[in-house]
XYZ file of C-alpha atoms in Angstrom:
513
model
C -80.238 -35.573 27.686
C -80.650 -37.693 24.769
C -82.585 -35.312 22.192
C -79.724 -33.802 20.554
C -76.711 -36.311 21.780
C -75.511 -39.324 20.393
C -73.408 -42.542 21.079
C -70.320 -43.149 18.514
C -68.874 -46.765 17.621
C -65.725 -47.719 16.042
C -65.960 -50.225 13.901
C -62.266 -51.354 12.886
C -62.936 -54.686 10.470
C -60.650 -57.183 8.744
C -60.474 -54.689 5.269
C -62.183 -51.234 6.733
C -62.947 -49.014 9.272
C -66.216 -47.604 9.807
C -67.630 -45.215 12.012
C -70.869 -45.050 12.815
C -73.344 -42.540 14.835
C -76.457 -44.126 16.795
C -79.203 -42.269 17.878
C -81.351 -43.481 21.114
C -83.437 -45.756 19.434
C -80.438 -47.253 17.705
C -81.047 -45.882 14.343
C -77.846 -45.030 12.457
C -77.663 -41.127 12.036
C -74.262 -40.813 10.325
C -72.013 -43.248 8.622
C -68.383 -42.989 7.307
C -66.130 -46.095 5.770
C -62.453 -46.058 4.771
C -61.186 -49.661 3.502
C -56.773 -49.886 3.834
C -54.356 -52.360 2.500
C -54.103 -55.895 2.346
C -50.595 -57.035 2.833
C -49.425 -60.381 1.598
C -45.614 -60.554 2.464
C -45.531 -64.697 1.785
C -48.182 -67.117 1.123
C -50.532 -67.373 4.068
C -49.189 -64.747 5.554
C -51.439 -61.844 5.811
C -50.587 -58.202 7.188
C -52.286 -54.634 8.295
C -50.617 -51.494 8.726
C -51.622 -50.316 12.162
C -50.528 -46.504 11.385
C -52.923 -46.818 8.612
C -56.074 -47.868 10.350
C -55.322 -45.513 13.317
C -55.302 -42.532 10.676
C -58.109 -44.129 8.738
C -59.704 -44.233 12.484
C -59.396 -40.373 12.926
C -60.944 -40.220 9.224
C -63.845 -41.634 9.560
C -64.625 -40.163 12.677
C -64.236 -36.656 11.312
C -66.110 -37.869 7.818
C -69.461 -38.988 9.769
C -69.727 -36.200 11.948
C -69.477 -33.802 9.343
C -71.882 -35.642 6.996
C -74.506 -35.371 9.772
C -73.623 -31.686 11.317
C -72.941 -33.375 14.282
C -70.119 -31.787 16.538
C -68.016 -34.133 18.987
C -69.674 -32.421 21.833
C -72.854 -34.119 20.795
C -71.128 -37.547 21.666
C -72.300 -38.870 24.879
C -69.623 -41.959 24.421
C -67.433 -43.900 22.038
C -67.452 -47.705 21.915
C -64.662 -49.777 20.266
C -65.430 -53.179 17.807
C -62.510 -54.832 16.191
C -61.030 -57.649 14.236
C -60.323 -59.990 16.683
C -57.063 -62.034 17.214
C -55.086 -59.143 15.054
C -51.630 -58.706 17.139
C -48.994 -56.087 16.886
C -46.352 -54.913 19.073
C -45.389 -50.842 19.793
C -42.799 -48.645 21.389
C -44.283 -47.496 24.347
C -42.370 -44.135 24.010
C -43.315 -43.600 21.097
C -46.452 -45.040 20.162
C -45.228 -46.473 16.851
C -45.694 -49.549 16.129
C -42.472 -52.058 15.777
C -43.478 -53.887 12.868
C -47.261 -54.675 10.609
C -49.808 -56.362 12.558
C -50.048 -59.839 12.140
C -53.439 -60.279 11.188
C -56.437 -62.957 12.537
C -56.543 -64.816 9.222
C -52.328 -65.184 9.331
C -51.008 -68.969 9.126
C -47.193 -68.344 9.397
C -47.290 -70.134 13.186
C -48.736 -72.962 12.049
C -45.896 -75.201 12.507
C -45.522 -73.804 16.174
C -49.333 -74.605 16.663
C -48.091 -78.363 15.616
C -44.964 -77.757 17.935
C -47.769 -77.294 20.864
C -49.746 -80.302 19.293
C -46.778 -82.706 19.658
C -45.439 -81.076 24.010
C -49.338 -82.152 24.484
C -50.254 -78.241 25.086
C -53.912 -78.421 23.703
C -55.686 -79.995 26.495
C -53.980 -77.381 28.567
C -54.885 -74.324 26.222
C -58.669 -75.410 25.899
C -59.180 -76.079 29.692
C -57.408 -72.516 30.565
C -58.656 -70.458 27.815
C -61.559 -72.240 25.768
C -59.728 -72.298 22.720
C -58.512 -74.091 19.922
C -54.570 -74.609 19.741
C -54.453 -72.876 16.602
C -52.093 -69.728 14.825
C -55.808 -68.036 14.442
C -55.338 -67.036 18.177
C -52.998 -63.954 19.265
C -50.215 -66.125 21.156
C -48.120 -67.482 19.220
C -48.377 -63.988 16.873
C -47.152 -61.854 19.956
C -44.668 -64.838 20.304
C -43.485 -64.505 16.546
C -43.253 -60.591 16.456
C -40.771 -60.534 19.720
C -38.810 -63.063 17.784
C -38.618 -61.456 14.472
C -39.923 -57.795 14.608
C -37.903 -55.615 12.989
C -35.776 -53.369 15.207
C -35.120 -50.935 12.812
C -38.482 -49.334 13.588
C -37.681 -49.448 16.865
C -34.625 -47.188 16.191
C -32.018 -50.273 17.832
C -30.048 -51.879 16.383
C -29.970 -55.414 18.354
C -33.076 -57.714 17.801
C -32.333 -58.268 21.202
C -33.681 -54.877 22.486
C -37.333 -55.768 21.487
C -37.640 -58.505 24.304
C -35.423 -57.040 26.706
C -37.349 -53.739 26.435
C -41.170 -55.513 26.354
C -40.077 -57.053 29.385
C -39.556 -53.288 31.321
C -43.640 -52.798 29.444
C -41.435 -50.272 27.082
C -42.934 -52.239 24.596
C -46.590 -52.707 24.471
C -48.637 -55.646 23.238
C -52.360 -55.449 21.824
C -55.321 -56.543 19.715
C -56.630 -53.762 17.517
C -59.310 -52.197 20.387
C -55.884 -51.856 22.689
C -54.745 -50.096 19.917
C -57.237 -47.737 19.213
C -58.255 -47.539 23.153
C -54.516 -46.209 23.503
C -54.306 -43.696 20.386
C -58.075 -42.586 21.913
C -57.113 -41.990 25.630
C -53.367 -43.076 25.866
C -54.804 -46.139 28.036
C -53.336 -49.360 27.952
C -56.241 -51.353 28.374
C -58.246 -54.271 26.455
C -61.397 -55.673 27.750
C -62.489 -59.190 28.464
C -64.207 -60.315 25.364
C -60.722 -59.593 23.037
C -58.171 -60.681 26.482
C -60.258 -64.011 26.030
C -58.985 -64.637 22.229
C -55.409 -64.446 23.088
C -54.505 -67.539 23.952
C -53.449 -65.996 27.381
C -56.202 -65.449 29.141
C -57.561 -67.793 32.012
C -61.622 -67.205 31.071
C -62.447 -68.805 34.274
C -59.884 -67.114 37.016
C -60.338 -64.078 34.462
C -56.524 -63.362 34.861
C -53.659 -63.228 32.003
C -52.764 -66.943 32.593
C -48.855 -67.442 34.230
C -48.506 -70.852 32.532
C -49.526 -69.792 29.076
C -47.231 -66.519 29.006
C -44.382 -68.800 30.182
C -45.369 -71.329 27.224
C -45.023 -68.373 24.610
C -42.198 -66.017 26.599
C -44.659 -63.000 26.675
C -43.089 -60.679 29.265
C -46.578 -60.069 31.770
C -45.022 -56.394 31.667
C -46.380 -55.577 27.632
C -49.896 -56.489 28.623
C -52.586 -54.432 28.829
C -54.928 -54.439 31.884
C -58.289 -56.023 31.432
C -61.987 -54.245 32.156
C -65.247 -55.307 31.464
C -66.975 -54.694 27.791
C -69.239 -51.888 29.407
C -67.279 -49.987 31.375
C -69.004 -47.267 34.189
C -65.271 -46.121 35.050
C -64.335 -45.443 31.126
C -61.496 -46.502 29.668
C -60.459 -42.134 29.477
C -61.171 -40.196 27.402
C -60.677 -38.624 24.392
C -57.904 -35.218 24.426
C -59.560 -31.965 24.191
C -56.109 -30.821 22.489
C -56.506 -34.149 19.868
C -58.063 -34.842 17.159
C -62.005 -34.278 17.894
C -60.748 -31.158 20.671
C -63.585 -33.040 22.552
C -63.591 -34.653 25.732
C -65.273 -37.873 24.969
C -65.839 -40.995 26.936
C -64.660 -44.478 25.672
C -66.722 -46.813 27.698
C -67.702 -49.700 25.902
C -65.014 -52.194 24.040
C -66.484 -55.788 22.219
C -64.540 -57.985 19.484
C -66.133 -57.992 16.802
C -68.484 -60.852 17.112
C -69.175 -60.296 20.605
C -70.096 -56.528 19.775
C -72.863 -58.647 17.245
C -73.805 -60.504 20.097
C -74.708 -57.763 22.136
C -76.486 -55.728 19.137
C -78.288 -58.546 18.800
C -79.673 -58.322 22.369
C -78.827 -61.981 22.622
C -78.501 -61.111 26.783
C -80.239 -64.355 27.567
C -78.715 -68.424 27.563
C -79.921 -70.243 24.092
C -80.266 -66.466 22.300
C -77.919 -67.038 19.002
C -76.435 -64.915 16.321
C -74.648 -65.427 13.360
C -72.491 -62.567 11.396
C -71.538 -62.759 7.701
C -68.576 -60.777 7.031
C -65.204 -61.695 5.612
C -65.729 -65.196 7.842
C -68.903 -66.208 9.779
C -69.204 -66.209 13.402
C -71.953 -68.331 15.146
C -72.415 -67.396 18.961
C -74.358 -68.549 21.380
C -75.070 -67.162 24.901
C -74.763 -69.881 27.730
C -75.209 -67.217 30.140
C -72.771 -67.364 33.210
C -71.515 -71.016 32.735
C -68.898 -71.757 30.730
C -70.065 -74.697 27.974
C -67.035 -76.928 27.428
C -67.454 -78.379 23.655
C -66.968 -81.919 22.618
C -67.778 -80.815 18.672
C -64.735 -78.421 17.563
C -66.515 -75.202 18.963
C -64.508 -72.292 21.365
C -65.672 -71.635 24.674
C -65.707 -67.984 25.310
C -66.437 -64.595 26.936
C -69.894 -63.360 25.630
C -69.480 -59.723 27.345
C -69.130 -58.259 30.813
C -70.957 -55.048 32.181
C -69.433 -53.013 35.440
C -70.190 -54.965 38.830
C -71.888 -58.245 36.591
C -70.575 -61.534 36.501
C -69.358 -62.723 32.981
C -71.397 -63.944 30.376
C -69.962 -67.007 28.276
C -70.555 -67.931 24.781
C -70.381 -71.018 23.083
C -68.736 -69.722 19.063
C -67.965 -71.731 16.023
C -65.577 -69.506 13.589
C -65.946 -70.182 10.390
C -63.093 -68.247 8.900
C -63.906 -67.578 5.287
C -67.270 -66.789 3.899
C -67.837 -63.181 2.507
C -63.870 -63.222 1.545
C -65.045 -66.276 -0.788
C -67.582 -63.606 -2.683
C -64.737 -61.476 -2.771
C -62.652 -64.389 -4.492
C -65.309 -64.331 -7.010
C -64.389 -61.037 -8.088
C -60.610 -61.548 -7.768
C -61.320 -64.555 -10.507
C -63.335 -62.120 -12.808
C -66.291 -64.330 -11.793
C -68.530 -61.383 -11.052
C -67.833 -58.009 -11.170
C -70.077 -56.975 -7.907
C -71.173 -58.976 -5.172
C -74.725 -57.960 -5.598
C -74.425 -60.170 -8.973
C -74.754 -63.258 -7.174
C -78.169 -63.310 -6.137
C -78.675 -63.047 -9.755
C -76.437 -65.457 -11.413
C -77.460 -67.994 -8.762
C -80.849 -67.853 -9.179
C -79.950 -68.196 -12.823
C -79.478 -72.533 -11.909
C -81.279 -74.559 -10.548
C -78.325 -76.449 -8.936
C -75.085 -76.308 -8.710
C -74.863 -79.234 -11.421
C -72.764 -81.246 -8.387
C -70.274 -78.644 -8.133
C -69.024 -77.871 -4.875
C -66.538 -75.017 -3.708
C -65.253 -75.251 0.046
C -63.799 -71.806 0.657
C -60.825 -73.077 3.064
C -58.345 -70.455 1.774
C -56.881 -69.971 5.265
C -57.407 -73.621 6.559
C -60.802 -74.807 8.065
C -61.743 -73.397 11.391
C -65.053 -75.012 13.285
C -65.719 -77.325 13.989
C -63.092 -78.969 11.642
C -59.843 -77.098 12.664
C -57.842 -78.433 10.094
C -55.025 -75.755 9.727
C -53.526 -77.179 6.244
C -56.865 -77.460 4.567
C -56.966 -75.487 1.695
C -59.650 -74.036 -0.845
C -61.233 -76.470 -3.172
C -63.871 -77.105 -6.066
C -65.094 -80.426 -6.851
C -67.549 -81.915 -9.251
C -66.899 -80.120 -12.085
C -67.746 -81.330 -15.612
C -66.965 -79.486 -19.238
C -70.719 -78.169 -18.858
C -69.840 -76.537 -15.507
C -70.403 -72.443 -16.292
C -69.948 -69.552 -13.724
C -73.184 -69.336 -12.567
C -72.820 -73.060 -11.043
C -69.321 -71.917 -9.154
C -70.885 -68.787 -7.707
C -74.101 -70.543 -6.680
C -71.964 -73.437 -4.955
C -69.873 -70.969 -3.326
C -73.139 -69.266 -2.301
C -74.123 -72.658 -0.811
C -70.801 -72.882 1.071
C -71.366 -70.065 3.350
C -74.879 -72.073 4.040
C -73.258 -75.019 4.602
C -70.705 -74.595 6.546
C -73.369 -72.963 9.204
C -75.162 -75.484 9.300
C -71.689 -77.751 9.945
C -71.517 -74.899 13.023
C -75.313 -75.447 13.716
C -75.107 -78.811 14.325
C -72.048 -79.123 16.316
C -73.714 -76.188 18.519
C -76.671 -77.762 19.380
C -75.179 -80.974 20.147
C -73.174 -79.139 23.006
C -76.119 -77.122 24.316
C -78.737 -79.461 24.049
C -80.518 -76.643 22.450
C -82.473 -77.210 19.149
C -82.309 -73.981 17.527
C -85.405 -72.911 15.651
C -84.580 -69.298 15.317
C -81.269 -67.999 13.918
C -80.946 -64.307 14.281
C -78.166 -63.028 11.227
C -76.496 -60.352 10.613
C -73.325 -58.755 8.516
C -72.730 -57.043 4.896
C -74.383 -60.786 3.313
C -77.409 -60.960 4.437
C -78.688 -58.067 2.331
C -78.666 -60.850 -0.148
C -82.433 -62.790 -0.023
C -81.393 -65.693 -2.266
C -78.580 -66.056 0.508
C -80.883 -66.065 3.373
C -83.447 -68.542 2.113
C -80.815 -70.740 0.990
C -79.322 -70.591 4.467
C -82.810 -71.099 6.346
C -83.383 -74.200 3.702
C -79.996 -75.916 4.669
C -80.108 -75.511 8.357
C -83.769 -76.284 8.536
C -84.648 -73.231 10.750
C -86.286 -69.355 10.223
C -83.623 -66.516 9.533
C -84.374 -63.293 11.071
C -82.428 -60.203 9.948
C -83.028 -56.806 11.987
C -83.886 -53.273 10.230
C -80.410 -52.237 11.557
C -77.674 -54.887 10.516
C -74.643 -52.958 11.069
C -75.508 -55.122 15.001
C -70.911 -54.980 15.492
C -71.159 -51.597 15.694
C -74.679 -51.219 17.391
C -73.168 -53.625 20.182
C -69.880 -51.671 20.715
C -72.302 -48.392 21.278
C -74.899 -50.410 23.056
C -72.076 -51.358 25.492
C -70.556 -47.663 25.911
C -74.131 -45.693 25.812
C -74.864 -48.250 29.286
C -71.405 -47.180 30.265
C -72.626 -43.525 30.863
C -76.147 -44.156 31.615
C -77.011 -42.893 27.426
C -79.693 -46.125 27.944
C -80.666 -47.332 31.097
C -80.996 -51.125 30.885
C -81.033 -54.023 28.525
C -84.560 -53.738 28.374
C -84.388 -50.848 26.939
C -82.122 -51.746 23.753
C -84.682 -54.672 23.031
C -87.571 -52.400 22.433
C -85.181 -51.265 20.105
C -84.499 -54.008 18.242
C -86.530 -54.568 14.753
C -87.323 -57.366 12.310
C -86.771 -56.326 8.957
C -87.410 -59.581 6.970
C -87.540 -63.453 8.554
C -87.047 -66.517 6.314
C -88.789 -69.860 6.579
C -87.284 -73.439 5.051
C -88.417 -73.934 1.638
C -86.480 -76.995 0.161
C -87.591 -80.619 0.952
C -85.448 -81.344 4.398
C -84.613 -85.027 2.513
C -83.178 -83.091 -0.252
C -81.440 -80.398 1.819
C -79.835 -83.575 3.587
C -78.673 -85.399 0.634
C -77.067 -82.116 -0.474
C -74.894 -81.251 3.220
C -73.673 -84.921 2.684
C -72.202 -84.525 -0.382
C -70.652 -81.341 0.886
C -68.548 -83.107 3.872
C -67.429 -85.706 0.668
C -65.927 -82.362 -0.562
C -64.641 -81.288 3.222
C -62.781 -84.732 3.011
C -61.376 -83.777 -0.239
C -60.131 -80.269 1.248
C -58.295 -81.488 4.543
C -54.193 -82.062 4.844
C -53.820 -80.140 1.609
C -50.866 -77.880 2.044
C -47.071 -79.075 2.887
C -44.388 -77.393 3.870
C -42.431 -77.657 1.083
C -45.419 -76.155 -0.851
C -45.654 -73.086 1.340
């Protein structure tokens, strides 16, 4: 059955889309990437064209079958990894969408996230839903795009018609995998993992929450039902008059850092992850209780497989640290990320310069919403290669910030980090990162682990692999990382860096936005 088939996973991230093809011992066999526009209509505001990714979807798909020879036949099962918190609104008639997705990293609801802060709502939100009161979150997104979508695209002509009609479900609400679930099998349907980063969603009666869609006036009527991450029903399938002319499963749906979770083969309480991509996500299983935090971190949904109880995560979202290498190149600093190693190594310190990359605001375990990015220390002898190693050590540091604050709750010392994500190809990053949080680094032969996870969910689905067991004789080392740098020294240097945290927090007003 599994010689000459294959498991497919979507891979819809925060500036591409990516579809890869496993094989049974989780080796990639065909890989296709197609990056889309970043759309900045104010400051801090920060859209995606849905229409775009859904044809850059269908793109890809085609792209890395052809590469390999592979026909959709061949595909035992799609799975489905996304951008989490992303929101947008569309006409269930017509399947277009009724305005750009408002996208995870989007700070335009702040001042209704301060609204909640003052009516005393943040108790209430963490208790129901684990999370933060924060505009990261999909609530008060849905909230914003019934109040302001644009009804042109809807072809009315009363604002009006946009609530009215989502409360009648004729328009549909959804995080990108309900998006890309629907344009796959014309399902409405999300699955627990991305319901449980809405801001709606009751993780412990696993129900859309009545008091929380009152809070935000989201009509229960636009929302799509909820199934587990692994799926033995399917979500549908694919039309054999559509795009592939292939009727293929879609079985398996994980956000983003969950789907890491899962490629990870962190299926056991204490196993942890972290994922370096645009931001970093630290999770940690806690198995089938729920871990309330008293250090800034989210409570969570790890995954669900058919007929299984839940499995919760403990997660501290650290919202920028590959987008801060990007910065580099926006600022002419480097003209390729794989400089960095390079022009890093090129110092031996950062001279006392620190960067903290809070671009969007600071998520964990600081959750300071009007933070913004900073860089401290700097002297006239300050060159280049001290602001790209200290921005280097920011991704390090603010992990270990996570780290800390993680253990604290669990009671867990960690002593074994397993990483993952487009970074950790850089060595001068990982050794850095094991010296600051003062534990090994293990990277896997196969770090594309989102994508793994999302197929790893969907091959279960259909039976493609049997059993856990069976994806963690799968799972390789490729390189591991031990601490290096005097732990005195390592400590002298994460003080200084929450001196430059302090200097970072409260930045932006109102009146400057």
């Amino acid at each position: 059955m599994t010689t000459n088939t294959y498991v497919g996973a979507v891979d819809q991230g925060t500036t591409g889309t990516r579809f890869i093809v496993f094989d049974h011992e989780g080796q990639v066999v065909a890989n296709a990437y197609e990056k889309h526009e970043q759309i900045y209509p104010e400051p801090g505001w920060v859209e995606h064209d849905p229409t775009e990714i859904w044809e850059n979807t269908k793109a890809v798909i085609r792209q890395a079958l052809g590469q390999a020879g592979i026909g959709p036949d061949q595909l035992e099962a799609i799975g489905v990894t996304n951008q989490r918190e992303t929101t947008l609104l569309w006409d269930a008639d017509t399947g277009n969408p009724v305005h750009n997705a408002i996208v995870w990293q989007d700070r335009r609801t702040t001042d209704r996230v301060e609204q909640l802060e003052e009516e005393g709502m943040v108790e209430t939100i963490r208790d129901k839903t684990g999370l933060e009161a924060d505009a990261y979150f999909s609530a008060t997104k849905a909230e914003w795009l019934l109040d302001n979508a644009d009804p042109i695209k809807l072809e009315r002509t009363r604002p009006a018609d946009i609530r009215d009609r989502a409360e009648q479900g004729e328009v549909l609400f959804g995080t990108i995998d309900t998006w890309l679930i629907y344009n796959l099998t014309g399902n409405h349907i999300t699955e627990v993992t991305n319901a449980s980063r809405t801001m709606l969603y009751n993780i412990h009666d696993l129900a859309w929450d009545d008091d929380l869609l009152a809070e935000f006036n989201i009509p229960e009527a636009m929302l799509p039902e909820v199934r587990p991450s692994s799926d033995d029903a399917t979500y549908g399938t694919t039309d054999p008059d559509g795009f592939l002319e292939a009727e293929v499963p879609v079985a398996g749906a994980l956000g983003d850092q969950q789907a890491a979770l899962f490629g990870q083969t962190c299926f056991d309480a204490g196993d942890a992850k972290n994922t370096y991509g645009t931001g970093s996500f630290f999770l940690m299983n806690t198995g089938n209780e729920a871990v309330e935090s008293d250090h800034g971190l989210l409570t969570t949904i790890g995954f669900q497989r058919s007929g299984e109880d839940v499995q919760y995560a403990l997660e501290g979202a650290i919202f920028v640290t590959g987008a801060a290498i990007e910065w580099l190149e926006d600022m002419t600093l480097i003209d390729d990320p794989a400089e960095t190693a390079e022009l890093a190594r090129s110092v031996d310190t950062t001279d006392g310069v620190y960067v903290v990359p809070a671009f969007t605001g600071l998520g964990a375990p600081h959750w300071d919403q009007r933070a913004r990015g900073t860089i401290v220390g700097m002297t006239r002898g300050t060159r280049k290669e001290h602001v790209v190693r200290a921005t280097l050590e920011s991704i390090a540091y603010q992990t270990r910030d996570v780290a800390e604050a993680m253990e604290a709750d669990s009671g867990i010392e960690m002593t074994s980090l397993k990483v993952d994500g487009g970074a950790v190809k850089n060595n001068f990053l990982c050794q850095l990162q094991s010296d600051i949080i003062g534990s090994e680094i293990v990277r896997p032969v196969v770090d594309e682990t989102t994508a793994l996870g999302s197929a790893y969910a969907a091959g279960l689905a259909v039976g493609y692999w049997s059993d856990p067991d069976e994806l963690r004789s799968n799972w390789q080392i490729d390189a591991e990382f031990e601490p290096e740098m005097d732990p005195d020294t390592a400590d002298q240097r994460y003080d200084r860096w929450d001196d430059a945290v302090d200097r970072a927090r409260d930045w932006a007003r109102d009146s400057e936005e």
